[in-house]
PDB file of C-alpha atoms in Angstrom:
ATOM      1  CA  UNK A 544      -9.815  -4.201 -26.510  1.00  0.00           C
ATOM      2  CA  UNK A 545     -11.092  -4.786 -23.211  1.00  0.00           C
ATOM      3  CA  UNK A 546      -9.610  -8.440 -23.106  1.00  0.00           C
ATOM      4  CA  UNK A 547      -6.205  -7.053 -24.034  1.00  0.00           C
ATOM      5  CA  UNK A 548      -6.012  -5.086 -21.846  1.00  0.00           C
ATOM      6  CA  UNK A 549      -6.908  -7.346 -19.049  1.00  0.00           C
ATOM      7  CA  UNK A 550      -4.028  -9.811 -20.305  1.00  0.00           C
ATOM      8  CA  UNK A 551      -2.147  -7.220 -19.827  1.00  0.00           C
ATOM      9  CA  UNK A 552      -2.999  -6.603 -16.418  1.00  0.00           C
ATOM     10  CA  UNK A 553      -2.773 -10.229 -15.480  1.00  0.00           C
ATOM     11  CA  UNK A 554       0.758 -10.532 -17.062  1.00  0.00           C
ATOM     12  CA  UNK A 555       2.060  -7.571 -14.850  1.00  0.00           C
ATOM     13  CA  UNK A 556       0.713  -8.958 -11.891  1.00  0.00           C
ATOM     14  CA  UNK A 557       2.662 -12.724 -12.308  1.00  0.00           C
ATOM     15  CA  UNK A 558       5.579 -10.415 -13.737  1.00  0.00           C
ATOM     16  CA  UNK A 559       5.708  -8.261 -10.697  1.00  0.00           C
ATOM     17  CA  UNK A 560       4.942 -11.620  -8.634  1.00  0.00           C
ATOM     18  CA  UNK A 561       8.086 -12.708 -10.202  1.00  0.00           C
ATOM     19  CA  UNK A 562      10.370  -9.980  -9.444  1.00  0.00           C
ATOM     20  CA  UNK A 563       9.493  -9.654  -6.468  1.00  0.00           C
ATOM     21  CA  UNK A 564      10.714 -13.463  -5.721  1.00  0.00           C
ATOM     22  CA  UNK A 565      14.028 -12.173  -7.231  1.00  0.00           C
ATOM     23  CA  UNK A 566      14.375  -9.734  -4.388  1.00  0.00           C
ATOM     24  CA  UNK A 567      13.544 -11.911  -1.995  1.00  0.00           C
ATOM     25  CA  UNK A 568      16.363 -14.235  -2.864  1.00  0.00           C
ATOM     26  CA  UNK A 569      18.517 -11.147  -3.330  1.00  0.00           C
ATOM     27  CA  UNK A 570      17.735  -9.677  -0.145  1.00  0.00           C
ATOM     28  CA  UNK A 571      18.333 -12.712   1.541  1.00  0.00           C
ATOM     29  CA  UNK A 572      21.557 -13.889  -0.181  1.00  0.00           C
ATOM     30  CA  UNK A 573      23.330 -10.256   0.658  1.00  0.00           C
ATOM     31  CA  UNK A 574      22.018  -8.687   3.968  1.00  0.00           C
ATOM     32  CA  UNK A 575      23.354 -10.028   7.245  1.00  0.00           C
ATOM     33  CA  UNK A 576      20.866  -9.634   9.740  1.00  0.00           C
ATOM     34  CA  UNK A 577      19.582 -10.750  12.795  1.00  0.00           C
ATOM     35  CA  UNK A 578      16.954 -13.770  12.224  1.00  0.00           C
ATOM     36  CA  UNK A 579      13.980 -11.363  13.315  1.00  0.00           C
ATOM     37  CA  UNK A 580      14.627  -8.671  11.619  1.00  0.00           C
ATOM     38  CA  UNK A 581      15.407 -10.469   8.184  1.00  0.00           C
ATOM     39  CA  UNK A 582      12.162 -11.817   8.476  1.00  0.00           C
ATOM     40  CA  UNK A 583      10.709  -8.617   9.089  1.00  0.00           C
ATOM     41  CA  UNK A 584      12.539  -6.881   6.222  1.00  0.00           C
ATOM     42  CA  UNK A 585      10.819 -10.291   4.344  1.00  0.00           C
ATOM     43  CA  UNK A 586       7.538  -9.894   5.438  1.00  0.00           C
ATOM     44  CA  UNK A 587       7.408  -6.359   4.948  1.00  0.00           C
ATOM     45  CA  UNK A 588       9.189  -6.319   1.414  1.00  0.00           C
ATOM     46  CA  UNK A 589       5.839  -8.319   0.164  1.00  0.00           C
ATOM     47  CA  UNK A 590       4.169  -6.028   1.821  1.00  0.00           C
ATOM     48  CA  UNK A 591       5.417  -3.273   0.097  1.00  0.00           C
ATOM     49  CA  UNK A 592       5.417  -4.740  -3.317  1.00  0.00           C
ATOM     50  CA  UNK A 593       1.982  -5.939  -2.977  1.00  0.00           C
ATOM     51  CA  UNK A 594       0.978  -1.919  -1.819  1.00  0.00           C
ATOM     52  CA  UNK A 595       2.987  -0.701  -5.159  1.00  0.00           C
ATOM     53  CA  UNK A 596       0.234  -3.532  -7.070  1.00  0.00           C
ATOM     54  CA  UNK A 597      -2.481  -2.102  -5.174  1.00  0.00           C
ATOM     55  CA  UNK A 598      -1.943   1.120  -6.063  1.00  0.00           C
ATOM     56  CA  UNK A 599      -1.554   0.323  -9.654  1.00  0.00           C
ATOM     57  CA  UNK A 600      -5.566  -1.192  -9.714  1.00  0.00           C
ATOM     58  CA  UNK A 601      -6.688   1.985  -7.274  1.00  0.00           C
ATOM     59  CA  UNK A 602      -8.132   5.175  -9.019  1.00  0.00           C
ATOM     60  CA  UNK A 603      -8.534   8.474  -7.210  1.00  0.00           C
ATOM     61  CA  UNK A 604     -10.795  11.853  -8.061  1.00  0.00           C
ATOM     62  CA  UNK A 605      -9.236  13.584 -11.119  1.00  0.00           C
ATOM     63  CA  UNK A 606      -8.444  16.610  -8.959  1.00  0.00           C
ATOM     64  CA  UNK A 607      -6.074  14.577  -6.980  1.00  0.00           C
ATOM     65  CA  UNK A 608      -3.182  15.232  -9.675  1.00  0.00           C
ATOM     66  CA  UNK A 609      -4.109  18.508 -10.811  1.00  0.00           C
ATOM     67  CA  UNK A 610      -0.790  20.590 -10.246  1.00  0.00           C
ATOM     68  CA  UNK A 611       0.628  17.394  -9.519  1.00  0.00           C
ATOM     69  CA  UNK A 612       4.320  17.208 -10.559  1.00  0.00           C
ATOM     70  CA  UNK A 613       3.411  13.178 -12.385  1.00  0.00           C
ATOM     71  CA  UNK A 614       3.681  11.274  -8.601  1.00  0.00           C
ATOM     72  CA  UNK A 615       2.365   9.222  -6.256  1.00  0.00           C
ATOM     73  CA  UNK A 616       3.307  10.094  -2.538  1.00  0.00           C
ATOM     74  CA  UNK A 617       2.981   7.190  -0.857  1.00  0.00           C
ATOM     75  CA  UNK A 618       3.505   7.824   3.391  1.00  0.00           C
ATOM     76  CA  UNK A 619       4.984   5.579   5.301  1.00  0.00           C
ATOM     77  CA  UNK A 620       4.717   5.167   8.979  1.00  0.00           C
ATOM     78  CA  UNK A 621       6.868   2.639  10.504  1.00  0.00           C
ATOM     79  CA  UNK A 622      10.189   1.506  12.424  1.00  0.00           C
ATOM     80  CA  UNK A 623      13.421   0.846  10.059  1.00  0.00           C
ATOM     81  CA  UNK A 624      12.628  -2.849   8.831  1.00  0.00           C
ATOM     82  CA  UNK A 625       9.337  -0.992   7.084  1.00  0.00           C
ATOM     83  CA  UNK A 626      11.191   2.089   5.682  1.00  0.00           C
ATOM     84  CA  UNK A 627      14.183   0.180   3.916  1.00  0.00           C
ATOM     85  CA  UNK A 628      11.180  -2.430   2.560  1.00  0.00           C
ATOM     86  CA  UNK A 629       9.511   0.594   1.113  1.00  0.00           C
ATOM     87  CA  UNK A 630      12.358   2.131  -0.426  1.00  0.00           C
ATOM     88  CA  UNK A 631      12.558  -0.572  -3.032  1.00  0.00           C
ATOM     89  CA  UNK A 632       9.575   0.244  -4.685  1.00  0.00           C
ATOM     90  CA  UNK A 633      10.952   4.146  -4.400  1.00  0.00           C
ATOM     91  CA  UNK A 634      10.749   5.555  -8.336  1.00  0.00           C
ATOM     92  CA  UNK A 635       8.079   3.015  -9.431  1.00  0.00           C
ATOM     93  CA  UNK A 636       6.225   3.398 -12.081  1.00  0.00           C
ATOM     94  CA  UNK A 637       2.216   3.304 -11.877  1.00  0.00           C
ATOM     95  CA  UNK A 638       0.473   4.270 -14.798  1.00  0.00           C
ATOM     96  CA  UNK A 639       1.939   7.202 -16.437  1.00  0.00           C
ATOM     97  CA  UNK A 640       3.228   8.467 -12.601  1.00  0.00           C
ATOM     98  CA  UNK A 641       5.729   7.868 -10.916  1.00  0.00           C
ATOM     99  CA  UNK A 642       5.669   6.314  -6.749  1.00  0.00           C
ATOM    100  CA  UNK A 643       7.756   8.811  -4.796  1.00  0.00           C
ATOM    101  CA  UNK A 644       8.213   6.918  -1.328  1.00  0.00           C
ATOM    102  CA  UNK A 645       8.287   9.452   2.096  1.00  0.00           C
ATOM    103  CA  UNK A 646       8.611   8.019   5.487  1.00  0.00           C
ATOM    104  CA  UNK A 647       6.953  10.775   7.516  1.00  0.00           C
ATOM    105  CA  UNK A 648       6.779  11.432  11.798  1.00  0.00           C
ATOM    106  CA  UNK A 649       4.149  10.467  13.865  1.00  0.00           C
ATOM    107  CA  UNK A 650       3.441  14.602  13.948  1.00  0.00           C
ATOM    108  CA  UNK A 651       1.021  14.151  10.568  1.00  0.00           C
ATOM    109  CA  UNK A 652       2.259  17.160   9.261  1.00  0.00           C
ATOM    110  CA  UNK A 653       3.374  15.987   5.460  1.00  0.00           C
ATOM    111  CA  UNK A 654      -0.161  14.006   5.472  1.00  0.00           C
ATOM    112  CA  UNK A 655      -1.388  16.570   3.064  1.00  0.00           C
ATOM    113  CA  UNK A 656       0.981  15.743   0.459  1.00  0.00           C
ATOM    114  CA  UNK A 657      -0.300  11.866   0.195  1.00  0.00           C
ATOM    115  CA  UNK A 658      -2.368  10.011  -2.169  1.00  0.00           C
ATOM    116  CA  UNK A 659      -1.438   6.549  -0.068  1.00  0.00           C
ATOM    117  CA  UNK A 660      -0.528   6.328   3.644  1.00  0.00           C
ATOM    118  CA  UNK A 661       0.656   3.070   5.063  1.00  0.00           C
ATOM    119  CA  UNK A 662       0.269   2.409   8.790  1.00  0.00           C
ATOM    120  CA  UNK A 663       2.429   0.105  10.164  1.00  0.00           C
ATOM    121  CA  UNK A 664       2.712   0.456  13.871  1.00  0.00           C
ATOM    122  CA  UNK A 665       0.736   0.863  16.328  1.00  0.00           C
ATOM    123  CA  UNK A 666       0.259   4.089  17.674  1.00  0.00           C
ATOM    124  CA  UNK A 667      -1.876   5.613  20.188  1.00  0.00           C
ATOM    125  CA  UNK A 668      -3.110   8.211  17.588  1.00  0.00           C
ATOM    126  CA  UNK A 669      -4.264   6.290  14.676  1.00  0.00           C
ATOM    127  CA  UNK A 670      -7.767   7.349  14.775  1.00  0.00           C
ATOM    128  CA  UNK A 671      -6.783  10.853  14.710  1.00  0.00           C
ATOM    129  CA  UNK A 672      -4.094   9.743  11.516  1.00  0.00           C
ATOM    130  CA  UNK A 673      -7.460   8.252  10.449  1.00  0.00           C
ATOM    131  CA  UNK A 674      -9.688  11.134  10.453  1.00  0.00           C
ATOM    132  CA  UNK A 675      -7.356  13.288   9.316  1.00  0.00           C
ATOM    133  CA  UNK A 676      -7.064  11.273   6.069  1.00  0.00           C
ATOM    134  CA  UNK A 677     -10.451  11.143   5.432  1.00  0.00           C
ATOM    135  CA  UNK A 678     -10.444  14.913   4.982  1.00  0.00           C
ATOM    136  CA  UNK A 679      -8.416  14.075   1.324  1.00  0.00           C
ATOM    137  CA  UNK A 680      -8.836  11.100  -1.215  1.00  0.00           C
ATOM    138  CA  UNK A 681      -5.974   9.169   0.562  1.00  0.00           C
ATOM    139  CA  UNK A 682      -6.067   5.516   0.143  1.00  0.00           C
ATOM    140  CA  UNK A 683      -4.768   4.220   3.617  1.00  0.00           C
ATOM    141  CA  UNK A 684      -3.275   1.240   4.145  1.00  0.00           C
ATOM    142  CA  UNK A 685      -2.824  -0.816   7.800  1.00  0.00           C
ATOM    143  CA  UNK A 686      -1.684  -3.919   9.061  1.00  0.00           C
ATOM    144  CA  UNK A 687      -2.896  -3.228  12.722  1.00  0.00           C
ATOM    145  CA  UNK A 688      -6.325  -5.570  14.410  1.00  0.00           C
ATOM    146  CA  UNK A 689      -9.623  -2.831  14.756  1.00  0.00           C
ATOM    147  CA  UNK A 690      -7.971  -0.811  11.631  1.00  0.00           C
ATOM    148  CA  UNK A 691     -10.702  -1.119   9.179  1.00  0.00           C
ATOM    149  CA  UNK A 692     -13.077  -0.709  12.156  1.00  0.00           C
ATOM    150  CA  UNK A 693     -11.533   2.425  12.637  1.00  0.00           C
ATOM    151  CA  UNK A 694     -12.148   3.920   9.147  1.00  0.00           C
ATOM    152  CA  UNK A 695      -8.981   2.504   7.776  1.00  0.00           C
ATOM    153  CA  UNK A 696      -9.641   1.400   3.639  1.00  0.00           C
ATOM    154  CA  UNK A 697      -7.232  -1.754   3.733  1.00  0.00           C
ATOM    155  CA  UNK A 698      -5.977  -4.259   6.259  1.00  0.00           C
ATOM    156  CA  UNK A 699      -3.037  -6.872   5.699  1.00  0.00           C
ATOM    157  CA  UNK A 700      -3.283  -9.739   8.322  1.00  0.00           C
ATOM    158  CA  UNK A 701      -0.763 -11.657   8.527  1.00  0.00           C
ATOM    159  CA  UNK A 702      -1.835 -15.117   9.195  1.00  0.00           C
ATOM    160  CA  UNK A 703      -0.736 -18.795   8.427  1.00  0.00           C
ATOM    161  CA  UNK A 704       2.766 -17.544   6.843  1.00  0.00           C
ATOM    162  CA  UNK A 705       0.240 -15.584   3.865  1.00  0.00           C
ATOM    163  CA  UNK A 706      -0.655 -11.809   3.773  1.00  0.00           C
ATOM    164  CA  UNK A 707      -4.683 -11.606   4.023  1.00  0.00           C
ATOM    165  CA  UNK A 708      -6.500  -9.024   1.957  1.00  0.00           C
ATOM    166  CA  UNK A 709      -9.450  -6.605   3.802  1.00  0.00           C
ATOM    167  CA  UNK A 710     -11.102  -3.929   2.252  1.00  0.00           C
ATOM    168  CA  UNK A 711     -13.681  -1.457   3.501  1.00  0.00           C
ATOM    169  CA  UNK A 712     -15.564  -0.145   0.741  1.00  0.00           C
ATOM    170  CA  UNK A 713     -17.581   2.142   2.993  1.00  0.00           C
ATOM    171  CA  UNK A 714     -14.380   4.098   3.241  1.00  0.00           C
ATOM    172  CA  UNK A 715     -13.037   4.209  -0.325  1.00  0.00           C
ATOM    173  CA  UNK A 716     -16.052   5.007  -1.613  1.00  0.00           C
ATOM    174  CA  UNK A 717     -16.854   7.717   1.160  1.00  0.00           C
ATOM    175  CA  UNK A 718     -13.228   9.475  -0.362  1.00  0.00           C
ATOM    176  CA  UNK A 719     -14.373   8.807  -3.733  1.00  0.00           C
ATOM    177  CA  UNK A 720     -11.338   6.256  -4.357  1.00  0.00           C
ATOM    178  CA  UNK A 721     -11.964   3.370  -6.577  1.00  0.00           C
ATOM    179  CA  UNK A 722      -9.932  -0.106  -6.493  1.00  0.00           C
ATOM    180  CA  UNK A 723     -10.193  -2.669  -9.155  1.00  0.00           C
ATOM    181  CA  UNK A 724     -12.712  -5.564  -8.988  1.00  0.00           C
ATOM    182  CA  UNK A 725      -9.646  -7.569  -9.642  1.00  0.00           C
ATOM    183  CA  UNK A 726      -8.130  -6.387  -6.578  1.00  0.00           C
ATOM    184  CA  UNK A 727     -11.522  -6.737  -4.881  1.00  0.00           C
ATOM    185  CA  UNK A 728     -12.389 -10.991  -5.927  1.00  0.00           C
ATOM    186  CA  UNK A 729      -8.808 -11.518  -4.247  1.00  0.00           C
ATOM    187  CA  UNK A 730     -10.150  -9.298  -0.920  1.00  0.00           C
ATOM    188  CA  UNK A 731     -12.329  -9.802   1.916  1.00  0.00           C
ATOM    189  CA  UNK A 732     -14.922  -7.374   1.765  1.00  0.00           C
ATOM    190  CA  UNK A 733     -15.068  -5.601   5.490  1.00  0.00           C
ATOM    191  CA  UNK A 734     -18.848  -4.627   6.408  1.00  0.00           C
ATOM    192  CA  UNK A 735     -18.740  -2.296   9.588  1.00  0.00           C
TER     193      UNK A 735
END
């Protein structure tokens, strides 16, 4: 049974990867954007789908979803290109729940509703955002240098036209968040 479940998960991963290629092709052919903005949208489209798959392979403490309306709330802090890309994964299924992507402002007042926080922009108060997120079991994903050292959980590093996944297991364990071993095999583990 575990082997069948593993094969199904692997099939879903590759199916999602194929869908991503189609989404990128459609976006590229239908959007007329300046070259730099189009490149940013493509990068964030990939990052949004990677985030969706990461969420699908993550478990939170059971109490996180008590009284919840069946959603996983993804809060996104970023510019227009980032927010546009993350609308593509809004309302996608995550197990028996539905992903709900929200753009949040820099005040952080909406953080209490989030199960996932994606921080794409460098902000002067990233440490404050992370400290606030540590009060709850929130999966934090970022893309700025030093994100993991400040207590972030997942760092998406763009290098050589590839996105490299780095995970801070100490931070995930402290929050009671469990990321599947299948994902961990693909990641570089950060040791502070």
